[in-house]
Amino acid sequence: MFFTYLRRELRRRRKAALVVASGLALGIALVIVVNSVSSGMNKAQDKVLQSLYGLGTDMTVTKAASAPQSGESGRPRFKFDAKDSDSDEEQSSDRVMVQGFQTLAASTADKVAGQDGVADTVGGLSLQVMKVDGQFTRGQFKQDGSGGGGRTGGPGGGSGQPQGRVEGGGASFAVNSYSVYGTDVTKQGLGPLTSSKITKGRTFKASETDAKVVVADASYAKEKKLAVGDTVTVKGTKYKVIGV
């Protein structure tokens, strides 16, 4: 009886039934769209902030850099020797600097660990390396072609020094600057490797406390065309790339 009455009413009021059905469908569709957008935004936010959530370091203890002493600018300085014009020898100089701060004693980590509310501590190192490579050649002194051997002297005759000019010489250098981070391989759950993901090779072993090995940043490895097994040189010391 009920279904018969419902069928008759729908036939009699088709337009009204169509409007009501369309409104219900539109409302349900809007609810589904809003829920989908909200869920997508939450997933995107979790993905973007995943590296921050997994950082595992709540506080970083540093030491402010001391003011430069009198007569010192605090800027990096490089010294090169001028070579003869026919020399093709390249010169290289590295400057390793603590990035923005001063180093702390290793015992500082133990002191910080003893403070109330501190769960764990680990020491780290942040360095800025500036490497300069290139050539620096001397200029050649050319005497003037005037008579008298190129010297003037006597009363009113000048300074007695050879007359001429310097030709040639010059410098051509390339500057490469990059950051180096040191981590405690026995506590890799803290420090710069916490949020890193190894895509090639491997990470450090706990036994490699004094091994000359590095894990290269993916962007730097791509720029310098580094692969696992290659070596990089920092201040004259070679390090083997074990991971990227």
Coordinates of N, CA, C and O in Angstrom, one line a residue, residues 32-179:
I32 N 31.1 14.9 0.1 CA 32.2 14.0 -0.3 C 33.4 14.8 -0.8 O 34.5 14.5 -0.4
V33 N 33.2 15.9 -1.5 CA 34.3 16.7 -2.0 C 35.0 17.4 -0.9 O 36.2 17.4 -0.8
V34 N 34.3 17.9 0.1 CA 34.9 18.6 1.3 C 35.7 17.6 2.1 O 36.9 17.9 2.5
N35 N 35.2 16.4 2.3 CA 36.0 15.4 3.0 C 37.2 15.0 2.3 O 38.3 14.8 2.8
S36 N 37.1 14.9 0.9 CA 38.3 14.5 0.1 C 39.3 15.5 0.1 O 40.5 15.2 0.3
V37 N 39.0 16.8 0.0 CA 39.9 17.9 0.0 C 40.6 18.0 1.4 O 41.8 18.1 1.5
S38 N 39.8 17.8 2.4 CA 40.4 17.9 3.8 C 41.4 16.8 4.0 O 42.5 17.0 4.6
S39 N 41.0 15.6 3.6 CA 41.9 14.4 3.7 C 43.2 14.6 2.9 O 44.3 14.3 3.4
G40 N 43.1 15.1 1.7 CA 44.2 15.3 0.8 C 45.2 16.4 1.4 O 46.4 16.2 1.4
M41 N 44.6 17.4 2.0 CA 45.5 18.5 2.6 C 46.2 17.9 3.8 O 47.4 18.2 4.1
N42 N 45.5 17.1 4.6 CA 46.2 16.5 5.8 C 47.3 15.6 5.4 O 48.4 15.6 6.0
K43 N 47.1 14.8 4.3 CA 48.2 13.9 3.9 C 49.4 14.7 3.3 O 50.5 14.4 3.5
A44 N 49.1 15.8 2.5 CA 50.1 16.6 2.0 C 50.9 17.3 3.1 O 52.1 17.4 3.0
Q45 N 50.2 17.8 4.1 CA 50.9 18.4 5.2 C 51.8 17.4 6.0 O 52.9 17.8 6.4
D46 N 51.3 16.2 6.2 CA 52.1 15.2 6.9 C 53.3 14.9 6.1 O 54.4 14.7 6.6
K47 N 53.2 14.8 4.8 CA 54.4 14.5 3.9 C 55.4 15.6 3.9 O 56.6 15.3 4.0
V48 N 55.0 16.9 3.9 CA 55.9 18.0 3.9 C 56.6 18.1 5.2 O 57.8 18.4 5.3
L49 N 55.9 17.9 6.3 CA 56.4 18.1 7.6 C 57.1 16.8 8.2 O 57.5 16.8 9.4
Q50 N 57.1 15.8 7.4 CA 57.6 14.5 7.9 C 59.1 14.7 8.4 O 59.5 14.1 9.4
S51 N 59.9 15.4 7.6 CA 61.3 15.6 8.0 C 61.4 16.3 9.3 O 62.4 16.1 10.1
L52 N 60.5 17.3 9.6 CA 60.6 18.0 10.8 C 60.1 17.2 12.0 O 60.7 17.2 13.1
Y53 N 59.1 16.4 11.8 CA 58.6 15.5 12.8 C 59.6 14.5 13.2 O 59.7 14.1 14.4
G54 N 60.4 14.0 12.3 CA 61.4 13.0 12.6 C 62.8 13.5 12.9 O 63.7 12.8 13.0
L55 N 62.9 14.9 13.1 CA 64.2 15.4 13.4 C 64.8 14.9 14.7 O 66.0 14.6 14.7
G56 N 64.0 14.8 15.7 CA 64.5 14.2 16.9 C 65.4 15.1 17.8 O 65.9 14.7 18.8
T57 N 65.6 16.4 17.3 CA 66.5 17.3 18.1 C 65.6 18.5 18.5 O 65.1 19.2 17.7
D58 N 65.5 18.7 19.8 CA 64.7 19.7 20.3 C 65.5 21.0 20.6 O 64.9 22.1 20.5
M59 N 66.7 20.9 20.8 CA 67.5 22.1 21.1 C 69.0 21.9 20.6 O 69.5 20.8 20.7
T60 N 69.6 22.9 20.1 CA 70.9 22.9 19.7 C 71.7 23.9 20.5 O 71.4 25.1 20.6
V61 N 72.8 23.4 21.1 CA 73.7 24.2 22.0 C 74.9 24.7 21.1 O 75.6 23.8 20.6
T62 N 75.1 26.0 21.0 CA 76.2 26.5 20.3 C 77.0 27.5 21.1 O 76.5 27.9 22.2
K63 N 78.1 28.0 20.6 CA 78.9 29.0 21.3 C 79.1 30.2 20.3 O 79.5 29.9 19.2
A64 N 78.8 31.4 20.8 CA 78.9 32.5 19.9 C 80.4 32.7 19.5 O 81.3 32.5 20.3
A65 N 80.6 33.2 18.3 CA 82.0 33.5 17.8 C 82.5 34.7 18.5 O 81.8 35.7 18.8
S66 N 83.8 34.6 18.8 CA 84.5 35.7 19.5 C 84.8 36.8 18.5 O 85.0 36.6 17.3
A67 N 84.9 38.0 19.0 CA 85.2 39.2 18.1 C 86.6 39.1 17.6 O 87.5 38.6 18.4
P68 N 86.9 39.4 16.4 CA 88.3 39.4 15.9 C 89.2 40.3 16.7 O 88.8 41.4 17.1
Q69 N 90.5 39.9 16.8 CA 91.4 40.7 17.6 C 91.9 41.9 16.8 O 91.6 42.0 15.6
S70 N 92.6 42.8 17.4 CA 93.0 44.0 16.8 C 93.9 43.7 15.6 O 94.9 42.9 15.7
G71 N 93.6 44.3 14.5 CA 94.4 44.0 13.3 C 93.9 42.9 12.4 O 94.5 42.6 11.4
E72 N 92.9 42.1 12.9 CA 92.4 41.0 12.2 C 91.0 41.3 11.7 O 90.2 41.8 12.4
S73 N 90.7 40.9 10.4 CA 89.4 41.2 9.9 C 88.4 40.0 10.1 O 87.2 40.2 10.0
G74 N 89.0 38.8 10.3 CA 88.1 37.7 10.5 C 87.7 37.0 9.2 O 87.0 36.0 9.2
R75 N 88.1 37.6 8.1 CA 87.8 37.1 6.8 C 88.8 36.0 6.3 O 90.0 36.1 6.7
P76 N 88.4 35.1 5.5 CA 89.3 34.1 5.0 C 90.4 34.7 4.1 O 90.1 35.6 3.3
R77 N 91.6 34.2 4.2 CA 92.7 34.8 3.4 C 93.4 33.6 2.7 O 93.6 32.5 3.3
F78 N 93.8 33.8 1.5 CA 94.5 32.8 0.7 C 95.8 33.3 0.2 O 95.9 34.5 -0.2
K79 N 96.9 32.6 0.3 CA 98.2 33.0 -0.2 C 98.6 32.1 -1.4 O 98.6 30.9 -1.3
F80 N 99.1 32.8 -2.4 CA 99.6 32.1 -3.6 C 100.9 32.7 -4.1 O 101.2 33.9 -3.9
D81 N 101.7 31.9 -4.7 CA 103.0 32.3 -5.3 C 102.9 32.5 -6.8 O 102.3 31.7 -7.5
A82 N 103.4 33.7 -7.2 CA 103.3 33.9 -8.7 C 104.3 33.0 -9.4 O 105.5 32.9 -9.0
K83 N 103.9 32.4 -10.5 CA 104.8 31.5 -11.3 C 105.2 32.2 -12.5 O 104.7 33.3 -12.9
D84 N 106.2 31.7 -13.2 CA 106.7 32.2 -14.4 C 105.6 32.1 -15.5 O 104.7 31.3 -15.4
S85 N 105.7 33.0 -16.5 CA 104.7 33.1 -17.5 C 104.5 31.8 -18.3 O 103.5 31.5 -18.8
D86 N 105.6 31.0 -18.4 CA 105.5 29.7 -19.1 C 105.2 28.5 -18.3 O 105.2 27.4 -18.7
S87 N 104.8 28.8 -17.0 CA 104.4 27.7 -16.1 C 102.9 27.5 -16.2 O 102.1 28.4 -16.1
D88 N 102.5 26.2 -16.3 CA 101.1 25.9 -16.3 C 100.7 25.2 -15.0 O 99.6 24.5 -15.0
E89 N 101.5 25.3 -14.0 CA 101.2 24.7 -12.7 C 100.0 25.4 -12.0 O 99.9 26.6 -11.9
E90 N 99.0 24.5 -11.6 CA 97.9 25.1 -10.9 C 98.1 25.1 -9.4 O 98.8 24.2 -8.9
Q91 N 97.6 26.0 -8.7 CA 97.7 26.1 -7.3 C 96.3 26.0 -6.6 O 95.3 26.3 -7.2
S92 N 96.3 25.4 -5.4 CA 95.1 25.1 -4.7 C 95.2 25.4 -3.3 O 96.3 25.2 -2.7
S93 N 94.2 26.0 -2.7 CA 94.2 26.3 -1.3 C 92.8 26.1 -0.7 O 91.8 26.5 -1.3
D94 N 92.8 25.4 0.5 CA 91.5 25.2 1.1 C 91.5 26.0 2.4 O 92.5 26.1 3.1
R95 N 90.3 26.5 2.8 CA 90.1 27.2 4.0 C 88.9 26.5 4.7 O 87.8 26.6 4.2
V96 N 89.1 25.9 5.8 CA 88.0 25.2 6.6 C 87.7 26.1 7.8 O 88.5 26.3 8.6
M97 N 86.4 26.5 7.9 CA 86.0 27.4 8.9 C 84.7 26.8 9.6 O 83.9 26.1 9.0
V98 N 84.7 27.0 10.9 CA 83.5 26.6 11.7 C 82.4 27.5 11.3 O 82.5 28.8 11.2
Q99 N 81.2 26.9 10.9 CA 80.1 27.7 10.3 C 79.4 28.5 11.3 O 78.5 28.0 12.0
G100 N 79.7 29.8 11.4 CA 79.0 30.8 12.2 C 79.3 30.8 13.7 O 79.0 31.7 14.3
F101 N 79.8 29.7 14.2 CA 80.0 29.6 15.7 C 81.4 29.2 16.0 O 82.3 29.0 15.1
Q102 N 81.7 28.9 17.3 CA 82.9 28.4 17.7 C 82.7 26.9 18.2 O 81.6 26.5 18.5
T103 N 83.9 26.2 18.2 CA 83.8 24.8 18.6 C 83.6 24.7 20.2 O 84.1 25.6 20.9
L104 N 83.0 23.6 20.6 CA 82.9 23.4 22.0 C 83.7 22.2 22.5 O 84.0 21.3 21.6
A105 N 84.0 22.1 23.7 CA 84.8 21.0 24.2 C 83.8 19.8 24.2 O 82.6 19.9 24.4
A106 N 84.4 18.6 24.0 CA 83.6 17.3 24.0 C 82.9 17.1 25.3 O 81.8 16.5 25.3
S107 N 83.4 17.6 26.4 CA 82.8 17.4 27.7 C 81.5 18.2 27.8 O 80.7 18.0 28.7
T108 N 81.3 19.2 26.9 CA 80.1 20.0 27.0 C 78.8 19.2 26.8 O 77.8 19.4 27.4
A109 N 78.9 18.2 25.9 CA 77.8 17.3 25.7 C 77.4 16.6 26.9 O 76.2 16.4 27.2
D110 N 78.4 16.1 27.7 CA 78.1 15.4 28.9 C 77.4 16.4 30.0 O 76.5 15.9 30.7
K111 N 77.9 17.6 30.0 CA 77.3 18.6 30.9 C 75.8 18.8 30.6 O 74.9 18.9 31.4
V112 N 75.5 19.0 29.3 CA 74.2 19.2 28.8 C 73.3 18.0 29.1 O 72.1 18.1 29.5
A113 N 73.9 16.8 29.0 CA 73.1 15.6 29.2 C 72.7 15.5 30.7 O 71.7 14.8 31.0
G114 N 73.5 16.1 31.6 CA 73.2 16.1 33.0 C 72.1 17.0 33.4 O 71.7 17.0 34.6
Q115 N 71.6 17.9 32.5 CA 70.6 18.8 32.9 C 69.2 18.2 33.0 O 68.9 17.2 32.4
D116 N 68.3 18.7 33.9 CA 67.0 18.2 34.1 C 66.2 18.3 32.8 O 66.2 19.3 32.1
G117 N 65.5 17.2 32.4 CA 64.6 17.2 31.2 C 65.3 16.9 30.0 O 64.7 16.8 28.9
V118 N 66.6 16.6 30.0 CA 67.4 16.3 28.8 C 67.4 14.7 28.7 O 67.9 14.1 29.5
A119 N 66.8 14.2 27.6 CA 66.8 12.8 27.4 C 68.1 12.2 26.8 O 68.6 11.2 27.3
D120 N 68.7 12.9 25.9 CA 70.0 12.5 25.3 C 70.6 13.6 24.6 O 70.0 14.6 24.2
T121 N 71.9 13.5 24.4 CA 72.7 14.5 23.7 C 73.7 13.9 22.8 O 74.1 12.7 22.9
V122 N 74.1 14.6 21.8 CA 75.2 14.2 20.9 C 75.9 15.4 20.3 O 75.4 16.4 20.2
G123 N 77.2 15.2 20.1 CA 78.0 16.3 19.6 C 78.0 16.2 18.1 O 77.7 15.2 17.4
G124 N 78.2 17.4 17.5 CA 78.2 17.5 16.0 C 79.2 18.6 15.6 O 79.7 19.3 16.4
L125 N 79.4 18.7 14.3 CA 80.3 19.6 13.7 C 79.7 20.2 12.4 O 79.2 19.5 11.6
S126 N 79.8 21.5 12.3 CA 79.2 22.2 11.1 C 80.4 23.1 10.6 O 80.8 24.1 11.2
L127 N 80.8 22.8 9.4 CA 82.0 23.5 8.8 C 81.6 24.1 7.4 O 80.7 23.5 6.7
Q128 N 82.3 25.1 7.1 CA 82.2 25.7 5.7 C 83.6 25.6 5.1 O 84.5 26.1 5.6
V129 N 83.6 25.0 3.9 CA 84.9 24.8 3.2 C 84.9 25.7 2.0 O 84.0 25.7 1.2
M130 N 86.0 26.5 1.9 CA 86.1 27.3 0.7 C 87.4 26.9 0.0 O 88.5 27.0 0.6
K131 N 87.3 26.4 -1.2 CA 88.4 25.9 -2.0 C 88.7 26.8 -3.2 O 87.7 27.1 -4.0
V132 N 89.9 27.2 -3.4 CA 90.3 28.1 -4.5 C 91.3 27.4 -5.3 O 92.4 26.9 -4.8
D133 N 91.1 27.2 -6.6 CA 92.0 26.6 -7.5 C 92.3 27.5 -8.7 O 91.3 28.2 -9.2
G134 N 93.5 27.5 -9.2 CA 93.8 28.3 -10.4 C 95.2 28.5 -10.6 O 96.1 27.9 -10.1
Q135 N 95.5 29.5 -11.5 CA 96.9 29.9 -11.8 C 97.1 31.4 -11.6 O 96.2 32.2 -11.8
F136 N 98.3 31.7 -11.2 CA 98.7 33.1 -11.0 C 100.1 33.2 -11.6 O 101.1 32.7 -11.0
T137 N 100.3 33.9 -12.7 CA 101.5 34.1 -13.4 C 102.1 35.5 -13.3 O 101.3 36.5 -13.2
R138 N 103.4 35.6 -13.3 CA 104.0 36.9 -13.2 C 103.9 37.6 -14.6 O 103.9 37.0 -15.6
G139 N 103.9 38.9 -14.5 CA 104.1 39.7 -15.7 C 105.5 39.9 -16.1 O 106.4 39.8 -15.2
Q140 N 105.8 40.2 -17.3 CA 107.2 40.4 -17.8 C 107.4 41.9 -18.0 O 106.7 42.6 -18.6
F141 N 108.6 42.3 -17.5 CA 109.0 43.7 -17.6 C 109.6 43.9 -19.0 O 110.6 43.2 -19.3
K142 N 109.1 44.9 -19.7 CA 109.6 45.2 -21.0 C 110.2 46.6 -21.0 O 109.5 47.6 -20.6
Q143 N 111.5 46.7 -21.3 CA 112.2 48.0 -21.4 C 111.8 48.8 -22.6 O 111.5 48.2 -23.7
D144 N 111.8 50.1 -22.5 CA 111.5 50.9 -23.7 C 112.6 50.8 -24.7 O 113.8 50.5 -24.3
G145 N 112.3 51.0 -25.9 CA 113.3 50.8 -27.0 C 114.2 52.1 -27.2 O 114.8 52.2 -28.2
S146 N 114.2 53.0 -26.3 CA 115.0 54.2 -26.4 C 116.5 53.9 -26.2 O 116.9 52.9 -25.6
G147 N 117.4 54.7 -26.7 CA 118.8 54.5 -26.6 C 119.3 54.6 -25.2 O 118.6 55.0 -24.3
G148 N 120.6 54.3 -25.1 CA 121.2 54.5 -23.8 C 120.9 53.3 -22.8 O 121.1 53.4 -21.6
G149 N 120.5 52.2 -23.4 CA 120.3 51.0 -22.6 C 119.1 51.1 -21.7 O 118.9 50.3 -20.8
G150 N 118.2 52.1 -21.9 CA 117.0 52.2 -21.1 C 117.2 52.8 -19.8 O 116.3 52.7 -19.0
R151 N 118.4 53.4 -19.5 CA 118.6 54.1 -18.2 C 118.9 55.5 -18.4 O 119.5 55.9 -19.4
T152 N 118.5 56.3 -17.5 CA 118.8 57.8 -17.5 C 119.5 58.1 -16.2 O 119.1 57.6 -15.2
G153 N 120.4 59.0 -16.2 CA 121.1 59.4 -15.0 C 121.8 60.7 -15.1 O 121.7 61.4 -16.2
G154 N 122.6 61.0 -14.1 CA 123.3 62.3 -14.2 C 122.4 63.4 -13.7 O 121.2 63.3 -13.4
P155 N 123.0 64.6 -13.7 CA 122.2 65.8 -13.2 C 121.1 66.0 -14.1 O 121.2 66.2 -15.3
G156 N 119.9 66.0 -13.5 CA 118.7 66.3 -14.3 C 118.3 65.2 -15.2 O 117.5 65.4 -16.1
G157 N 119.0 64.1 -15.1 CA 118.7 63.0 -16.1 C 117.7 62.0 -15.6 O 117.6 60.9 -16.2
G158 N 117.1 62.2 -14.5 CA 116.1 61.2 -14.1 C 116.5 60.4 -12.9 O 117.5 60.8 -12.2
S159 N 115.9 59.3 -12.6 CA 116.1 58.5 -11.4 C 117.2 57.5 -11.6 O 117.6 56.9 -10.6
G160 N 117.6 57.2 -12.8 CA 118.6 56.2 -13.0 C 118.0 54.8 -13.0 O 118.8 53.8 -13.0
Q161 N 116.7 54.6 -13.0 CA 116.0 53.3 -13.0 C 115.6 53.0 -14.5 O 115.4 53.9 -15.3
P162 N 115.6 51.7 -14.8 CA 115.2 51.3 -16.2 C 113.8 51.7 -16.5 O 112.9 51.6 -15.6
Q163 N 113.6 52.2 -17.7 CA 112.3 52.7 -18.1 C 111.6 51.6 -18.9 O 112.2 51.0 -19.8
G164 N 110.3 51.3 -18.6 CA 109.6 50.3 -19.3 C 108.2 50.1 -18.7 O 107.7 50.9 -18.0
R165 N 107.7 48.9 -19.0 CA 106.3 48.6 -18.5 C 106.2 47.1 -18.3 O 107.1 46.3 -18.8
V166 N 105.2 46.6 -17.5 CA 105.0 45.2 -17.3 C 103.9 44.7 -18.2 O 102.8 45.3 -18.3
E167 N 104.2 43.7 -18.9 CA 103.2 43.1 -19.8 C 102.9 41.6 -19.4 O 103.8 40.9 -18.9
G168 N 101.7 41.2 -19.7 CA 101.3 39.8 -19.5 C 101.0 39.6 -18.0 O 100.8 40.5 -17.2
G169 N 101.0 38.3 -17.6 CA 100.7 38.0 -16.2 C 99.2 38.0 -16.0 O 98.4 38.4 -16.8
G170 N 98.8 37.6 -14.8 CA 97.4 37.6 -14.4 C 97.0 36.4 -13.6 O 97.9 35.6 -13.2
A171 N 95.8 36.3 -13.3 CA 95.3 35.3 -12.4 C 94.0 34.7 -12.9 O 93.2 35.5 -13.5
S172 N 93.8 33.4 -12.8 CA 92.5 32.8 -13.2 C 92.2 31.7 -12.1 O 92.9 30.7 -12.0
F173 N 91.2 32.0 -11.3 CA 90.9 31.1 -10.2 C 89.4 30.7 -10.2 O 88.6 31.5 -10.7
A174 N 89.1 29.5 -9.7 CA 87.7 29.1 -9.5 C 87.5 28.8 -8.0 O 88.4 28.2 -7.3
V175 N 86.4 29.3 -7.5 CA 86.1 29.2 -6.1 C 84.9 28.2 -5.9 O 83.9 28.3 -6.6
N176 N 85.2 27.2 -5.0 CA 84.2 26.2 -4.7 C 83.9 26.2 -3.2 O 84.8 26.0 -2.4
S177 N 82.7 26.5 -2.8 CA 82.3 26.6 -1.4 C 81.2 25.6 -1.1 O 80.2 25.5 -1.9
Y178 N 81.4 24.8 0.0 CA 80.4 23.8 0.3 C 80.4 23.6 1.9 O 81.3 24.0 2.5
S179 N 79.4 23.0 2.4 CA 79.2 22.7 3.8 C 79.6 21.3 4.1 O 79.3 20.4 3.3

